Amino acid sequence: MRIVIAIGGSILLKEYDNKRFENYAKIIKELNNDHEIFIVVGGGRPARDYIGVVRDMGESESICDEIGIQVTRINARLLQLALKDVSYPGIPTNFQEALEYSACDKIVIMGGTEPAHSTDAVASILAEYVGAELVINATSVDGLYDKDPNKFDDAKLINEVSTDELMEIISTNETKAGTYEFIDRTAIQIIKRSGIKTVVINGNAPENVKKAITEPIGTLIKS
Ligand code: UTP
């Protein structure tokens, strides 16, 4: 199966630790034996820190986004180094390049593309572009809850959600650089039009990425 895995920067860069990248690399190599894998890496804390500095300089949101994109590409490069020669040694800056690089039978890893969305959208567009069957979005939460699990003990994990329901839920979220929550609007629109199965899982344990292929886990977003 052709699979796009989006790994949040909040997972890979929870702290600066080579093991986080190497543990992910191990799982990705295993998956690569049976599947064709594309990876999109997020920005996490370093992206938000840099964006904060640039915003304080009075720069526009698009410039802030551009700085975030640069950080996602550095993070992608680190994962590429951890994967060694099973990964393609270049970071695609657009979807056509990603498809071209994949012709070498190597794992393609990319970060962001252009301003005004997050790497969630990059993963969805990439999946549509390369004809992937599944997007696994590894985040720092277990999935979507009916209410904030940090505030309410009785918050329940939602196993399945439609794109229309999800759009309503996130309609109040911010769309500023570094603040695209849970999953961004562009990603939801792409999931809706492409119908590509998308699962949001807790990526703090890399094994969950493997589980997401074979068993129900996290929140499934249905078109
Ligand atoms: P992320 O997708 O990582 O957002 O991109 P995030 O909210 O930090 O998510 P986690 O923590 O990795 O899960 C970081 C920032 O880079 C810019 C946005 O400003 C985003 O918030 N970006 C990223 C873009 O503008 N375009 C892209 O294609 C990707």
Coordinates of N, CA, C and O in Angstrom, one line a residue, residues 67-187:
I67 N 9.1 31.0 7.6 CA 10.1 30.6 8.5 C 9.7 29.2 9.1 O 10.6 28.4 9.2
G68 N 8.4 29.0 9.4 CA 8.0 27.7 9.8 C 8.3 26.6 8.8 O 8.8 25.5 9.2
I69 N 8.1 26.9 7.5 CA 8.4 25.9 6.5 C 9.9 25.6 6.5 O 10.2 24.4 6.4
Q70 N 10.7 26.6 6.7 CA 12.2 26.3 6.7 C 12.5 25.3 7.8 O 13.3 24.4 7.7
V71 N 11.8 25.5 9.0 CA 12.1 24.7 10.1 C 11.6 23.2 9.8 O 12.3 22.2 10.1
T72 N 10.4 23.1 9.2 CA 9.9 21.7 8.9 C 10.9 21.0 8.0 O 11.1 19.8 8.1
R73 N 11.6 21.8 7.1 CA 12.6 21.1 6.2 C 13.8 20.7 6.9 O 14.4 19.7 6.6
I74 N 14.2 21.4 7.9 CA 15.4 21.0 8.8 C 15.0 19.7 9.5 O 15.7 18.8 9.5
N75 N 13.8 19.7 10.1 CA 13.3 18.5 10.8 C 13.2 17.3 9.8 O 13.6 16.2 10.2
A76 N 12.8 17.6 8.6 CA 12.7 16.5 7.6 C 14.1 16.0 7.3 O 14.3 14.7 7.2
R77 N 15.0 16.8 7.2 CA 16.4 16.5 7.0 C 17.0 15.6 8.1 O 17.7 14.6 7.8
L78 N 16.6 15.9 9.3 CA 17.1 15.1 10.5 C 16.6 13.7 10.4 O 17.3 12.7 10.6
L79 N 15.3 13.6 10.1 CA 14.7 12.2 9.9 C 15.3 11.5 8.8 O 15.6 10.3 8.9
Q80 N 15.6 12.2 7.7 CA 16.3 11.6 6.6 C 17.7 11.0 7.0 O 18.0 9.9 6.6
L81 N 18.4 11.8 7.8 CA 19.7 11.3 8.2 C 19.6 10.1 9.1 O 20.3 9.1 9.0
A82 N 18.5 10.1 9.9 CA 18.3 8.9 10.8 C 17.9 7.6 10.0 O 18.2 6.5 10.3
L83 N 17.3 7.9 8.8 CA 16.9 6.7 8.0 C 18.0 6.3 7.1 O 17.9 5.2 6.4
K84 N 19.1 7.0 7.0 CA 20.3 6.7 6.2 C 19.9 6.4 4.8 O 19.0 7.1 4.2
D85 N 20.4 5.4 4.2 CA 20.3 5.2 2.7 C 19.0 4.7 2.2 O 18.8 4.5 1.0
V86 N 18.0 4.4 3.1 CA 16.7 4.0 2.6 C 15.9 5.2 2.2 O 14.8 5.1 1.6
S87 N 16.3 6.4 2.6 CA 15.6 7.6 2.2 C 16.3 8.3 1.1 O 17.5 8.3 0.9
Y88 N 15.5 9.0 0.3 CA 16.0 9.8 -0.8 C 16.8 11.0 -0.2 O 16.2 11.7 0.7
P89 N 18.0 11.4 -0.7 CA 18.8 12.4 0.0 C 18.4 13.8 -0.2 O 19.0 14.7 0.3
G90 N 17.3 14.1 -1.0 CA 16.9 15.5 -1.2 C 15.5 15.7 -0.5 O 14.7 14.8 -0.3
I91 N 15.2 17.0 -0.1 CA 13.9 17.3 0.5 C 13.1 18.0 -0.6 O 13.4 19.1 -1.0
P92 N 12.0 17.4 -1.1 CA 11.2 18.0 -2.1 C 10.6 19.3 -1.6 O 10.2 19.4 -0.4
T93 N 10.5 20.3 -2.4 CA 9.9 21.6 -2.0 C 8.5 21.7 -2.6 O 7.7 22.6 -2.3
N94 N 8.1 20.7 -3.4 CA 6.7 20.7 -4.0 C 6.4 19.2 -4.3 O 7.2 18.3 -4.2
F95 N 5.1 19.0 -4.7 CA 4.6 17.6 -4.9 C 5.2 16.9 -6.1 O 5.4 15.7 -6.1
Q96 N 5.4 17.7 -7.1 CA 6.0 17.0 -8.3 C 7.4 16.5 -8.0 O 7.7 15.4 -8.4
E97 N 8.2 17.3 -7.3 CA 9.5 16.8 -6.9 C 9.4 15.5 -6.0 O 10.1 14.6 -6.2
A98 N 8.4 15.5 -5.1 CA 8.2 14.4 -4.3 C 7.9 13.1 -5.1 O 8.5 12.0 -4.9
L99 N 7.1 13.2 -6.1 CA 6.8 12.1 -7.0 C 8.0 11.7 -7.8 O 8.3 10.5 -7.9
E100 N 8.7 12.6 -8.3 CA 9.9 12.3 -9.1 C 10.9 11.6 -8.2 O 11.5 10.6 -8.6
Y101 N 11.2 12.1 -7.0 CA 12.2 11.4 -6.1 C 11.7 10.0 -5.8 O 12.6 9.1 -5.6
S102 N 10.4 9.8 -5.7 CA 9.9 8.4 -5.3 C 10.2 7.4 -6.3 O 10.2 6.2 -6.1
A103 N 10.5 7.8 -7.6 CA 10.8 6.9 -8.7 C 12.1 6.1 -8.4 O 12.4 5.1 -9.0
C104 N 12.9 6.6 -7.4 CA 14.2 6.0 -7.1 C 14.0 4.9 -6.1 O 14.9 4.3 -5.6
D105 N 12.7 4.5 -5.8 CA 12.4 3.5 -4.8 C 13.0 3.8 -3.4 O 13.4 2.8 -2.7
K106 N 13.1 5.0 -3.1 CA 13.6 5.4 -1.7 C 12.4 6.1 -1.0 O 11.5 6.6 -1.6
I107 N 12.5 6.1 0.3 CA 11.5 6.8 1.1 C 11.7 8.3 0.9 O 12.8 8.8 1.0
V108 N 10.6 9.0 0.5 CA 10.7 10.5 0.3 C 10.2 11.2 1.5 O 9.1 10.8 2.1
I109 N 11.0 12.1 2.0 CA 10.6 12.9 3.2 C 10.6 14.4 2.9 O 11.5 14.9 2.3
M110 N 9.5 15.0 3.2 CA 9.4 16.5 3.0 C 8.8 17.2 4.2 O 8.3 16.6 5.1
G111 N 9.0 18.5 4.2 CA 8.4 19.4 5.2 C 7.3 20.2 4.6 O 6.4 19.6 3.8
G112 N 7.2 21.5 4.8 CA 6.1 22.3 4.3 C 6.3 22.7 2.8 O 7.4 22.4 2.2
T113 N 5.3 23.3 2.2 CA 5.4 23.7 0.8 C 5.2 25.2 0.7 O 6.2 25.9 0.3
E114 N 4.0 25.7 1.0 CA 3.8 27.2 0.9 C 3.0 27.7 2.1 O 2.4 26.9 2.8
P115 N 2.9 29.0 2.3 CA 2.2 29.6 3.5 C 0.7 29.3 3.5 O 0.1 28.9 2.5
A116 N 0.2 29.5 4.7 CA -1.3 29.5 4.9 C -1.9 28.2 5.2 O -3.1 28.0 5.2
H117 N -1.0 27.2 5.5 CA -1.6 25.9 6.0 C -0.5 25.2 6.8 O 0.7 25.8 6.9
S118 N -0.8 24.1 7.3 CA 0.2 23.3 8.1 C 0.7 22.1 7.3 O 0.2 21.9 6.2
T119 N 1.5 21.3 7.9 CA 2.0 20.1 7.2 C 0.9 19.0 7.2 O 1.0 18.1 6.4
D120 N -0.2 19.2 7.9 CA -1.4 18.3 7.8 C -1.9 18.4 6.3 O -2.2 17.4 5.7
A121 N -2.0 19.6 5.8 CA -2.5 19.9 4.5 C -1.5 19.3 3.5 O -1.8 18.7 2.5
V122 N -0.2 19.5 3.7 CA 0.9 19.0 2.8 C 0.7 17.4 2.7 O 0.7 16.9 1.6
A123 N 0.4 16.8 3.8 CA 0.3 15.3 3.8 C -0.9 14.9 3.0 O -0.9 14.0 2.2
S124 N -2.0 15.7 3.1 CA -3.3 15.3 2.4 C -3.1 15.6 0.9 O -3.5 14.7 0.1
I125 N -2.5 16.7 0.6 CA -2.3 17.0 -0.9 C -1.3 16.0 -1.5 O -1.5 15.5 -2.6
L126 N -0.2 15.7 -0.7 CA 0.8 14.7 -1.2 C 0.1 13.3 -1.5 O 0.3 12.7 -2.5
A127 N -0.8 12.9 -0.5 CA -1.5 11.7 -0.7 C -2.3 11.6 -1.9 O -2.4 10.7 -2.7
E128 N -3.0 12.8 -2.2 CA -3.9 12.9 -3.4 C -3.0 12.8 -4.6 O -3.2 12.1 -5.6
Y129 N -1.9 13.6 -4.6 CA -1.0 13.7 -5.7 C -0.3 12.4 -6.1 O -0.2 12.1 -7.3
V130 N 0.1 11.6 -5.1 CA 0.9 10.4 -5.5 C -0.1 9.2 -5.4 O 0.4 8.0 -5.7
G131 N -1.4 9.4 -5.2 CA -2.3 8.3 -5.2 C -2.2 7.4 -4.0 O -2.3 6.1 -4.2
A132 N -2.0 7.9 -2.8 CA -1.8 7.1 -1.6 C -3.2 6.6 -1.2 O -4.2 7.3 -1.5
E133 N -3.2 5.5 -0.5 CA -4.5 4.9 0.0 C -4.8 5.3 1.4 O -5.9 5.2 1.9
L134 N -3.7 5.7 2.1 CA -3.9 6.0 3.6 C -3.0 7.1 4.0 O -1.8 7.2 3.6
V135 N -3.5 8.0 4.9 CA -2.7 9.0 5.5 C -2.8 8.7 7.0 O -3.8 8.6 7.6
I136 N -1.6 8.6 7.6 CA -1.5 8.4 9.1 C -0.9 9.7 9.7 O 0.2 10.1 9.3
N137 N -1.7 10.4 10.5 CA -1.3 11.7 11.0 C -0.9 11.5 12.5 O -1.7 11.3 13.4
A138 N 0.5 11.4 12.7 CA 1.0 11.1 14.1 C 1.1 12.5 14.9 O 1.9 13.3 14.5
T139 N 0.2 12.6 15.9 CA 0.2 13.9 16.6 C 0.5 13.6 18.1 O 0.9 12.5 18.5
S140 N 0.4 14.7 18.9 CA 0.7 14.5 20.3 C -0.6 14.2 21.1 O -0.5 14.2 22.4
V141 N -1.7 14.0 20.5 CA -2.9 13.6 21.2 C -3.4 12.3 20.7 O -3.0 11.8 19.6
D142 N -4.3 11.6 21.4 CA -4.8 10.3 21.1 C -5.7 10.3 19.9 O -6.0 9.3 19.3
G143 N -6.3 11.5 19.6 CA -7.2 11.6 18.5 C -8.1 12.8 18.9 O -7.8 13.7 19.6
L144 N -9.4 12.8 18.3 CA -10.3 13.9 18.6 C -11.2 13.5 19.7 O -11.7 12.4 19.8
Y145 N -11.4 14.4 20.7 CA -12.2 14.2 21.8 C -13.5 15.0 21.7 O -13.5 16.0 21.0
D146 N -14.6 14.6 22.4 CA -15.8 15.3 22.4 C -15.7 16.6 23.2 O -16.5 17.5 23.0
K147 N -14.7 16.7 24.1 CA -14.4 17.9 24.9 C -13.0 17.8 25.3 O -12.3 16.8 25.2
D148 N -12.4 18.9 25.8 CA -11.0 19.0 26.1 C -10.7 18.0 27.2 O -11.1 18.1 28.4
P149 N -9.8 16.9 26.9 CA -9.5 15.9 27.9 C -8.6 16.5 29.0 O -8.5 15.9 30.1
N150 N -8.0 17.6 28.8 CA -7.2 18.2 29.9 C -8.0 18.9 30.9 O -7.6 19.1 32.1
K151 N -9.3 19.2 30.5 CA -10.2 19.9 31.5 C -11.3 19.0 32.0 O -11.8 19.2 33.1
F152 N -11.7 18.0 31.2 CA -12.8 17.2 31.6 C -12.4 15.7 31.7 O -12.0 15.1 30.7
D153 N -12.6 15.1 32.9 CA -12.3 13.7 33.1 C -13.1 12.8 32.2 O -12.7 11.7 31.9
D154 N -14.4 13.2 31.9 CA -15.3 12.3 31.2 C -15.2 12.5 29.7 O -16.1 12.1 28.9
A155 N -14.2 13.2 29.2 CA -14.0 13.4 27.8 C -13.8 12.1 27.1 O -13.1 11.2 27.6
K156 N -14.5 11.9 25.9 CA -14.5 10.6 25.2 C -13.8 10.8 23.9 O -14.0 11.8 23.2
L157 N -13.0 9.8 23.5 CA -12.3 9.8 22.2 C -13.3 9.5 21.2 O -14.1 8.6 21.3
I158 N -13.3 10.3 20.1 CA -14.2 10.0 19.0 C -13.5 9.1 18.0 O -12.5 9.5 17.5
N159 N -14.1 7.9 17.7 CA -13.5 7.0 16.8 C -13.5 7.3 15.4 O -12.6 7.0 14.6
E160 N -14.7 7.9 15.0 CA -14.9 8.3 13.6 C -15.5 9.7 13.5 O -16.4 10.0 14.3
V161 N -15.1 10.5 12.5 CA -15.7 11.8 12.4 C -15.7 12.1 10.9 O -14.8 11.7 10.1
S162 N -16.8 12.7 10.4 CA -16.8 13.1 9.0 C -16.1 14.4 8.8 O -16.0 15.2 9.7
T163 N -15.8 14.7 7.5 CA -15.1 16.0 7.2 C -16.0 17.2 7.6 O -15.5 18.2 8.1
D164 N -17.3 17.0 7.3 CA -18.2 18.1 7.6 C -18.3 18.4 9.1 O -18.3 19.6 9.5
E165 N -18.4 17.3 9.9 CA -18.5 17.5 11.3 C -17.2 18.1 11.8 O -17.2 19.0 12.7
L166 N -16.0 17.6 11.3 CA -14.8 18.1 11.7 C -14.6 19.6 11.4 O -14.1 20.4 12.2
M167 N -15.1 20.0 10.2 CA -15.0 21.4 9.8 C -15.7 22.3 10.8 O -15.3 23.4 11.2
E168 N -16.9 21.8 11.2 CA -17.7 22.6 12.2 C -16.9 22.7 13.6 O -16.8 23.8 14.1
I169 N -16.3 21.6 14.0 CA -15.6 21.5 15.3 C -14.5 22.5 15.3 O -14.2 23.2 16.2
I170 N -13.7 22.5 14.2 CA -12.5 23.4 14.2 C -12.7 24.8 13.7 O -11.8 25.6 13.6
S171 N -14.0 25.1 13.4 CA -14.2 26.4 12.7 C -13.8 27.6 13.6 O -13.6 28.7 13.1
T172 N -13.7 27.4 14.9 CA -13.3 28.5 15.8 C -11.8 28.6 16.0 O -11.3 29.5 16.6
N173 N -11.0 27.6 15.4 CA -9.6 27.6 15.6 C -8.9 28.8 14.9 O -9.4 29.3 13.9
E174 N -7.7 29.1 15.4 CA -6.9 30.1 14.8 C -6.3 29.6 13.5 O -6.0 28.5 13.3
T175 N -6.0 30.6 12.6 CA -5.3 30.2 11.4 C -4.0 31.1 11.2 O -3.6 31.5 10.1
K176 N -3.4 31.3 12.3 CA -2.1 32.1 12.3 C -0.9 31.1 12.2 O -1.0 30.0 12.7
A177 N 0.2 31.6 11.7 CA 1.4 30.8 11.6 C 1.7 30.2 13.0 O 1.6 30.8 14.0
G178 N 2.0 28.9 13.0 CA 2.4 28.2 14.2 C 1.3 27.8 15.0 O 1.4 27.1 16.1
T179 N 0.0 28.0 14.6 CA -1.1 27.7 15.5 C -2.2 26.9 14.8 O -3.4 27.0 15.2
Y180 N -1.9 26.1 13.8 CA -2.9 25.3 13.2 C -3.1 24.1 14.0 O -2.3 23.2 14.1
E181 N -4.3 24.1 14.7 CA -4.6 23.1 15.7 C -5.1 21.8 15.1 O -5.4 21.7 13.9
F182 N -5.2 20.7 15.9 CA -5.6 19.4 15.5 C -5.4 19.0 14.1 O -4.5 18.2 13.8
I183 N -6.1 19.5 13.2 CA -5.9 19.3 11.7 C -6.4 20.6 11.0 O -7.4 21.2 11.4
D184 N -5.7 21.0 10.0 CA -6.1 22.3 9.4 C -7.2 22.2 8.3 O -7.4 21.1 7.8
R185 N -7.8 23.3 8.1 CA -9.0 23.3 7.1 C -8.7 22.8 5.8 O -9.4 22.1 5.1
T186 N -7.5 23.2 5.3 CA -7.1 22.8 3.9 C -7.0 21.3 3.9 O -7.5 20.6 2.9
A187 N -6.4 20.7 4.9 CA -6.3 19.2 5.0 C -7.7 18.6 4.9 O -8.0 17.6 4.2

